[in-house]
Coordinates of C-alpha atoms in Angstrom, one line a residue:
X17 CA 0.0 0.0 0.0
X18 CA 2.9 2.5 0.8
X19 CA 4.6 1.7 -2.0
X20 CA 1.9 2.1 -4.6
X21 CA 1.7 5.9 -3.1
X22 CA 4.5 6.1 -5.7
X23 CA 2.0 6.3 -8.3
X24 CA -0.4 8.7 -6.9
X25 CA 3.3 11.1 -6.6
X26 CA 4.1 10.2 -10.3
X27 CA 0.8 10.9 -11.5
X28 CA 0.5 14.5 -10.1
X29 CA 4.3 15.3 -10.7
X30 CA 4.0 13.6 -14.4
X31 CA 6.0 11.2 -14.4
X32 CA 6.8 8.6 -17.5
X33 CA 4.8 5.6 -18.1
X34 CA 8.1 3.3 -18.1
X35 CA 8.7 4.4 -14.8
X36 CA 5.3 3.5 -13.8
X37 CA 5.6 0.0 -15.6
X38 CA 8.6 -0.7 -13.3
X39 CA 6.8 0.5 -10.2
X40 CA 3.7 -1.5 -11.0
X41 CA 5.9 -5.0 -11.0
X42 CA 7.3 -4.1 -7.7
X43 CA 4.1 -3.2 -5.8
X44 CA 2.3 -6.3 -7.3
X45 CA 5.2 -8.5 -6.5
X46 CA 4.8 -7.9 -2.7
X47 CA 1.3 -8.1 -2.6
X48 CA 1.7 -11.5 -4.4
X49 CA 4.5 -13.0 -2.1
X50 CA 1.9 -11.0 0.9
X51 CA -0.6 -13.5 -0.1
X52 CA 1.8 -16.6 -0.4
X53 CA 2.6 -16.0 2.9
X54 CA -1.0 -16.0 4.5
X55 CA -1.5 -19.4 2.4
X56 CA 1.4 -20.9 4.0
X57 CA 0.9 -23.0 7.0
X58 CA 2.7 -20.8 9.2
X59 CA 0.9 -17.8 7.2
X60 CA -2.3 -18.9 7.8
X61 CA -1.8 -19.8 11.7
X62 CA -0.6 -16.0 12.2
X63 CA -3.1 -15.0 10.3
X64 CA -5.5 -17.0 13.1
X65 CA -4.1 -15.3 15.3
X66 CA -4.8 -11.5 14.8
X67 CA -6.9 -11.1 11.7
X68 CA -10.1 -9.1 12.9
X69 CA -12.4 -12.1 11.1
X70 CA -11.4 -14.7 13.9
X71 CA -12.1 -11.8 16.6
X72 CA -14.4 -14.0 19.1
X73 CA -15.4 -10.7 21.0
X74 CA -17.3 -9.3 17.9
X75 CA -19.6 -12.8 18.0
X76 CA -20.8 -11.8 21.4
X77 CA -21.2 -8.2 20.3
X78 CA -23.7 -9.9 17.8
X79 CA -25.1 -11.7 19.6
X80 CA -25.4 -9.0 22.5
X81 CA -27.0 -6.7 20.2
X82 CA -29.5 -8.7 19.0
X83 CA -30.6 -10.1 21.9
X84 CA -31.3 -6.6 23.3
X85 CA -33.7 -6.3 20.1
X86 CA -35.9 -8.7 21.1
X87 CA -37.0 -12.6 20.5
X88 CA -39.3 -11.5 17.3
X89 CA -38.0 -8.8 15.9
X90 CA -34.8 -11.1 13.7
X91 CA -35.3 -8.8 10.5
X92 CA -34.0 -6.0 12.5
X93 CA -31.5 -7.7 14.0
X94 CA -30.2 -9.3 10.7
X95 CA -30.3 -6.1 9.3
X96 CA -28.7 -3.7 11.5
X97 CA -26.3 -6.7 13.5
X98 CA -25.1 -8.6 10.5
X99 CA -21.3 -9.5 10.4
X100 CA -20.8 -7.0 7.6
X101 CA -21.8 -3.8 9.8
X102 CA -20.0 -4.8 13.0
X103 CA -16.9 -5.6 11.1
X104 CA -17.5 -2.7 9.5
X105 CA -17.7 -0.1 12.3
X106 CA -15.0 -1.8 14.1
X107 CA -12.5 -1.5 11.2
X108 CA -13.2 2.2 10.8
X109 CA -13.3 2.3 14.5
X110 CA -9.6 0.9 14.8
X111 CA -8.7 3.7 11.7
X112 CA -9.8 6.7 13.4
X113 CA -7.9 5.6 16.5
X114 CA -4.5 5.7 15.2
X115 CA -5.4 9.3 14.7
X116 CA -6.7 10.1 18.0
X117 CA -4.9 13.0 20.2
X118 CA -4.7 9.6 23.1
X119 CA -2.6 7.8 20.5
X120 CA -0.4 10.2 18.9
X121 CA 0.6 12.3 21.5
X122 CA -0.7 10.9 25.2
X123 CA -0.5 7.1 25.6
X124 CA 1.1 6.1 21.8
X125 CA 0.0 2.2 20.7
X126 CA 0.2 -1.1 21.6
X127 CA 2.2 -3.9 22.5
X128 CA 2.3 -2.4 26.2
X129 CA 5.7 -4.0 27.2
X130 CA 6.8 -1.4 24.4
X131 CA 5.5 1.7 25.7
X132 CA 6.9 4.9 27.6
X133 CA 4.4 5.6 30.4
X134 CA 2.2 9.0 29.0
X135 CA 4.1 9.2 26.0
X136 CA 2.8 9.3 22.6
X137 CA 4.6 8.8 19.2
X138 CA 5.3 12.4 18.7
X139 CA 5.7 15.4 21.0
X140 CA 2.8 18.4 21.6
X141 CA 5.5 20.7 20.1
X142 CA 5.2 19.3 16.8
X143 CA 1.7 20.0 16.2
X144 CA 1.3 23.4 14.5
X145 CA 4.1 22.9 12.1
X146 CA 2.5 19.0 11.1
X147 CA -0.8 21.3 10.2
X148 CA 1.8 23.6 8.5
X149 CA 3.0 20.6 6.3
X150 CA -0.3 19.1 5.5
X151 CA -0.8 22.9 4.0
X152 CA 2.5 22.9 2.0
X153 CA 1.3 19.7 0.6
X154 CA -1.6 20.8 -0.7
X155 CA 0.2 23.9 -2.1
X156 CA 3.1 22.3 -3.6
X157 CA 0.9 19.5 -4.5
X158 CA 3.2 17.1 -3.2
X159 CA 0.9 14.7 -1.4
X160 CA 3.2 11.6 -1.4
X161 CA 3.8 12.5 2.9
X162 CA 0.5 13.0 3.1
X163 CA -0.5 9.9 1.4
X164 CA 2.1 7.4 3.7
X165 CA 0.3 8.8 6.5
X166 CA -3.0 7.9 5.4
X167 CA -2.6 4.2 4.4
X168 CA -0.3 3.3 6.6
X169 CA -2.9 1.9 9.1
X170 CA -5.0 0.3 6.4
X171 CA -3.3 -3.2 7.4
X172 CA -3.1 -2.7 10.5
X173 CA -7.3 -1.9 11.1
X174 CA -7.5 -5.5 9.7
X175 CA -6.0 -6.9 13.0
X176 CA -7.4 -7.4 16.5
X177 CA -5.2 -8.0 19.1
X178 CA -3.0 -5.2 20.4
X179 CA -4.7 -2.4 18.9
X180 CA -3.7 0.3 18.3
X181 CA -0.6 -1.2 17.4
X182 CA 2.7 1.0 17.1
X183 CA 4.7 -1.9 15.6
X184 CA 1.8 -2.2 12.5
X185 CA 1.9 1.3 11.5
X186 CA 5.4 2.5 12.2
X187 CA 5.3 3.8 8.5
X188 CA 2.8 6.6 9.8
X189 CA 6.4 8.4 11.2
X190 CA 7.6 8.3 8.1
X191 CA 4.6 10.3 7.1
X192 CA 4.6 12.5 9.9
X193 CA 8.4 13.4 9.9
X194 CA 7.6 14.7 6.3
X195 CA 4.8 16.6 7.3
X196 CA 6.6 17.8 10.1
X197 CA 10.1 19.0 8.3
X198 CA 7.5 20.6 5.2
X199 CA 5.9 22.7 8.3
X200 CA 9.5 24.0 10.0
X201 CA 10.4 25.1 6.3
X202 CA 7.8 26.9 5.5
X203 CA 8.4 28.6 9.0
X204 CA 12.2 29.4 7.3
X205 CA 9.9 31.3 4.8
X206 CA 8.2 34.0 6.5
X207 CA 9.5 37.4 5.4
X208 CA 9.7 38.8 8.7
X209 CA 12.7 37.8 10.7
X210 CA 11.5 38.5 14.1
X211 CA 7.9 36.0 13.5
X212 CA 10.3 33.5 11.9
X213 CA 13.4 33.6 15.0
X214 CA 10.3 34.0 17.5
X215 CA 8.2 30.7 16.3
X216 CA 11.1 29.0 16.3
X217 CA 12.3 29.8 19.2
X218 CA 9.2 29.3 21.4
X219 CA 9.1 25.7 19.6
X220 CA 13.0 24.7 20.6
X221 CA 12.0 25.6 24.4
X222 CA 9.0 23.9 24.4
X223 CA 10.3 20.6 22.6
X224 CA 13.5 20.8 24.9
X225 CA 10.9 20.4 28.2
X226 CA 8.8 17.5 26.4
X227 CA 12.6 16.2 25.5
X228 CA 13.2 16.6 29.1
X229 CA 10.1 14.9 30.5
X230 CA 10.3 12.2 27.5
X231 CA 14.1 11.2 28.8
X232 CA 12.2 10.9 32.8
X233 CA 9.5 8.7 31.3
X234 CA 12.4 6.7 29.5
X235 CA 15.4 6.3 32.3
X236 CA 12.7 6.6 35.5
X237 CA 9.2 4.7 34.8
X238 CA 9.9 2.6 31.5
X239 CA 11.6 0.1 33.2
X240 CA 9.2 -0.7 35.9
X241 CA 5.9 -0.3 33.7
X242 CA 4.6 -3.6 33.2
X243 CA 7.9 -5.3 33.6
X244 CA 5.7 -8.2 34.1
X245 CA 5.4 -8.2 30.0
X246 CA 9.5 -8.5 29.5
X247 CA 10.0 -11.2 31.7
X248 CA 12.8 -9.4 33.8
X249 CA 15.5 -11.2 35.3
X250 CA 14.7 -14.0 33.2
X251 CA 18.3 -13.6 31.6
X252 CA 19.8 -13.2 35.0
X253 CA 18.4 -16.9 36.5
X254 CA 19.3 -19.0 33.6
X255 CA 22.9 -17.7 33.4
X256 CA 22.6 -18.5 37.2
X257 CA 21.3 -22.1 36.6
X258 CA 24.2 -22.3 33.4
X259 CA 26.9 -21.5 35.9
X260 CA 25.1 -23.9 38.8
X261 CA 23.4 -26.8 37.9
X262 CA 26.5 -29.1 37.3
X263 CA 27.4 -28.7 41.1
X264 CA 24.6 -30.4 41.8
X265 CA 23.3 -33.7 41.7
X266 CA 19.6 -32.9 40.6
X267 CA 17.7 -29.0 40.3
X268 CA 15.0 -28.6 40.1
X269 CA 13.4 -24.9 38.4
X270 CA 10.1 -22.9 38.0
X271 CA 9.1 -22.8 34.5
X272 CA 5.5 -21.4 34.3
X273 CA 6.9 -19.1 31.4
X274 CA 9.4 -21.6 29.5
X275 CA 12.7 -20.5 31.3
X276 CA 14.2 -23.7 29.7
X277 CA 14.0 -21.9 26.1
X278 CA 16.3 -18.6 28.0
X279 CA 19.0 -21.3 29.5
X280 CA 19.0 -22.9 25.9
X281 CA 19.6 -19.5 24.3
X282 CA 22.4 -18.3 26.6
X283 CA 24.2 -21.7 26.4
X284 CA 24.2 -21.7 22.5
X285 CA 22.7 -24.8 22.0
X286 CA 21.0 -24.9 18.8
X287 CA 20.6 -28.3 18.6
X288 CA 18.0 -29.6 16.2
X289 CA 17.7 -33.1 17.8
X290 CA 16.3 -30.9 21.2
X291 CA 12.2 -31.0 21.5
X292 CA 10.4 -28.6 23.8
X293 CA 6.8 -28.0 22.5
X294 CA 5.9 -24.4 24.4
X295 CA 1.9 -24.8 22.8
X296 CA 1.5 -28.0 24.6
X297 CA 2.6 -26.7 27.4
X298 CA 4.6 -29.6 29.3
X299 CA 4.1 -29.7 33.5
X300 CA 7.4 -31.8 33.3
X301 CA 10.4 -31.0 30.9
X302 CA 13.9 -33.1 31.7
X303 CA 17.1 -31.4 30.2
X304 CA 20.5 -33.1 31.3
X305 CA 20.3 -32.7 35.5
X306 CA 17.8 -30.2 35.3
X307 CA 13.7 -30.9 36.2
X308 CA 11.5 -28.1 34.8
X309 CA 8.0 -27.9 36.0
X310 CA 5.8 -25.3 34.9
X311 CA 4.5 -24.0 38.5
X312 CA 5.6 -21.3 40.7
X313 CA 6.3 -22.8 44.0
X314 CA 8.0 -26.2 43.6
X315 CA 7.7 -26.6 47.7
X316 CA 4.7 -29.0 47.8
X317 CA 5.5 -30.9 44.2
X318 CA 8.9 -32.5 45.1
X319 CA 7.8 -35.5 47.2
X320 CA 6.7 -37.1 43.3
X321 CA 10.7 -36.6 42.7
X322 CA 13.6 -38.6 43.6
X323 CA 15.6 -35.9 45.7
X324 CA 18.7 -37.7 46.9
X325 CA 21.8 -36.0 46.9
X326 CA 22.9 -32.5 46.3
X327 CA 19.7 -30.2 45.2
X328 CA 19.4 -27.0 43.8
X329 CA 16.0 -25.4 43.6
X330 CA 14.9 -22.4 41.7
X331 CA 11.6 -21.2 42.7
X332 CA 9.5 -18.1 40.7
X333 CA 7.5 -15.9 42.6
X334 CA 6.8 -15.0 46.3
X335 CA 7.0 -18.6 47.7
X336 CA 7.1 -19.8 51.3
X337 CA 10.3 -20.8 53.0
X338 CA 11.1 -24.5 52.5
X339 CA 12.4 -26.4 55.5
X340 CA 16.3 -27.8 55.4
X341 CA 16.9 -24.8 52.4
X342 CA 18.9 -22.0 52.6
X343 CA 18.0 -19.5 50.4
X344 CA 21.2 -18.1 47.9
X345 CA 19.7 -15.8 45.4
X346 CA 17.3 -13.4 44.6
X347 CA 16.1 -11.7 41.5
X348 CA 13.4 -8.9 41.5
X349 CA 11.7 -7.4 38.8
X350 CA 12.1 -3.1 38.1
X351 CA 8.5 -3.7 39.6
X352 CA 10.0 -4.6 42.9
X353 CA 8.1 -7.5 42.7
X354 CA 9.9 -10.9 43.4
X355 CA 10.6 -13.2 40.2
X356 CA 12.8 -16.2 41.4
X357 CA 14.2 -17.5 44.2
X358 CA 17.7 -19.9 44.5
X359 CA 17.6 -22.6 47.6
X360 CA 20.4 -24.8 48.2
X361 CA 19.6 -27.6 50.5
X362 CA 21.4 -27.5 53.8

């Protein structure tokens, strides 16, 4: 979609019809290996996954609806509660929203584990001279910045988890950033020197405090909002078990969010012959001298387990003190909150 804006810039500018041959093969040559990959097996299961057709909650808005018009009255229902209008208003819903004041400047998009706490995509600052741009466009009749920003959600309205979602329309800075240097230009323009020095000075002080407040955000609250989301000190404990577990005759580790996947990573082992099916979901997962089990507190679920000899024991969350362990490590989240626990057995 972005890329065919080329030919809405070459038709207004004039440009050749070899050129537009040539542009023509390239924009139909990613929407043709777009479509391959949604008919591919692993396509078609991410499609699954977030395309707004398999939304369940738009069934029960249905179903909602026309329940609230009554048991006889179906032709209403059918007509004004059909698939067609819900998915309809929802998809121009989700359009409008990437242009909402909430997600450009206050809160920005989803997923949350990406965001800066009250921070949109671009600053407050910025707004007059976007405006500025937008009329430049129009005057120049250079509408190519204009158009990037326009379609750049149209893929993105087509999903339904996440949404608003930053990562699907990240092309809509490209548009804005054009918009935004065609506005400070035009500013460059102005005839009188002390309306040109003065706009642009009030801007500078007013983007260096959102700069300011931005670089809080960033270095004070980003890494304890929803730290949850990032898995912190995830890292941390598997290096720890790396470094540990062959001191011990048996350990025995928390894996309610597949740590075993984090240890394999940070010990390089690639190894295709290695089998550890996350969707299924194992309770039990054996790797050399190392017992995962995907449940927070192993205190009650070790009596099943042969626990002779030396035993480490990695437990996740807040979990109760375990008689004849000492406790070694701890790791806590930027949340404060605890995330795993090391016990050695005394």
């Amino acid at each position: 979609l972005v890329l065919s804006g080329v030919f809405l810039q070459y038709f207004v500018g004039g440009g050749g019809k070899k050129d537009l041959r040539k542009l023509g093969i390239i924009v139909a040559a990613f929407f043709v290996l777009f479509f391959v990959f949604l008919a591919s097996p692993w396509g078609s299961g991410r499609g699954e996954q977030v395309l707004i057709f398999n939304n369940p909650s738009l069934s029960t808005v249905g179903e909602r609806l026309s329940f609230g018009d009554g048991s006889g009255n179906v032709f209403s229902a059918r007509v004004f509660h059909n698939k067609i209008v819900i998915h309809f208003r929802e998809v121009v819903g989700q359009y409008f929203s990437y242009f909402s004041g909430e997600f450009l400047f206050m809160k920005g998009g989803l997923p949350d584990r990406y965001k800066i706490p009250e921070q949109g995509l671009v600053y407050f600052s910025m707004l007059p001279f976007i405006f500025l741009g937008i009329a430049e466009s129009f005057r120049r009749k250079v509408y190519f910045p204009l158009y990037i920003l326009l379609v750049s959600p149209l893929v993105a309205v087509f999903t339904f988890d996440d949404v608003p979602n930053i990562n699907r329309v990240s092309l809509m800075l490209v548009g804005l950033a054009l918009l935004f240097a065609n506005g400070v230009e035009s500013v460059f323009f102005l005839k009188k020197n002390i309306l040109k020095f003065g706009t642009l000075f009030l801007f500078s002080a007013v983007l260096l405090l959102e700069f300011v407040y931005f670089m809080h955000q960033y270095f004070v609250h980003e890494d304890q909002h929803v730290s949850v989301y990032r898995n912190d000190s995830y890292i941390q404990v598997a290096d720890f078990i790396l470094k540990e577990h062959k001191n011990y005759d048996k350990v025995f580790v928390s894996n309610v969010d597949d740590l075993v996947v984090y240890v394999w990573f940070l010990e390089g082992n690639y190894d295709r012959n290695l089998r550890y099916e996350i969707n299924k979901k194992p309770f039990v997962f054996q790797y050399e001298n190392i017992t995962f089990m995907r449940i927070d507190c192993l205190n009650n679920s070790l009596g099943s387990f042969d626990d002779s000899g030396k035993v480490l024991l990695v437990n996740g969350g807040d979990c109760e003190i375990i008689p004849c362990f000492d406790g070694i490590s701890f790791w806590v989240r930027g949340d404060s909150m605890m995330v795993f626990g090391a016990f050695k057995e005394v």
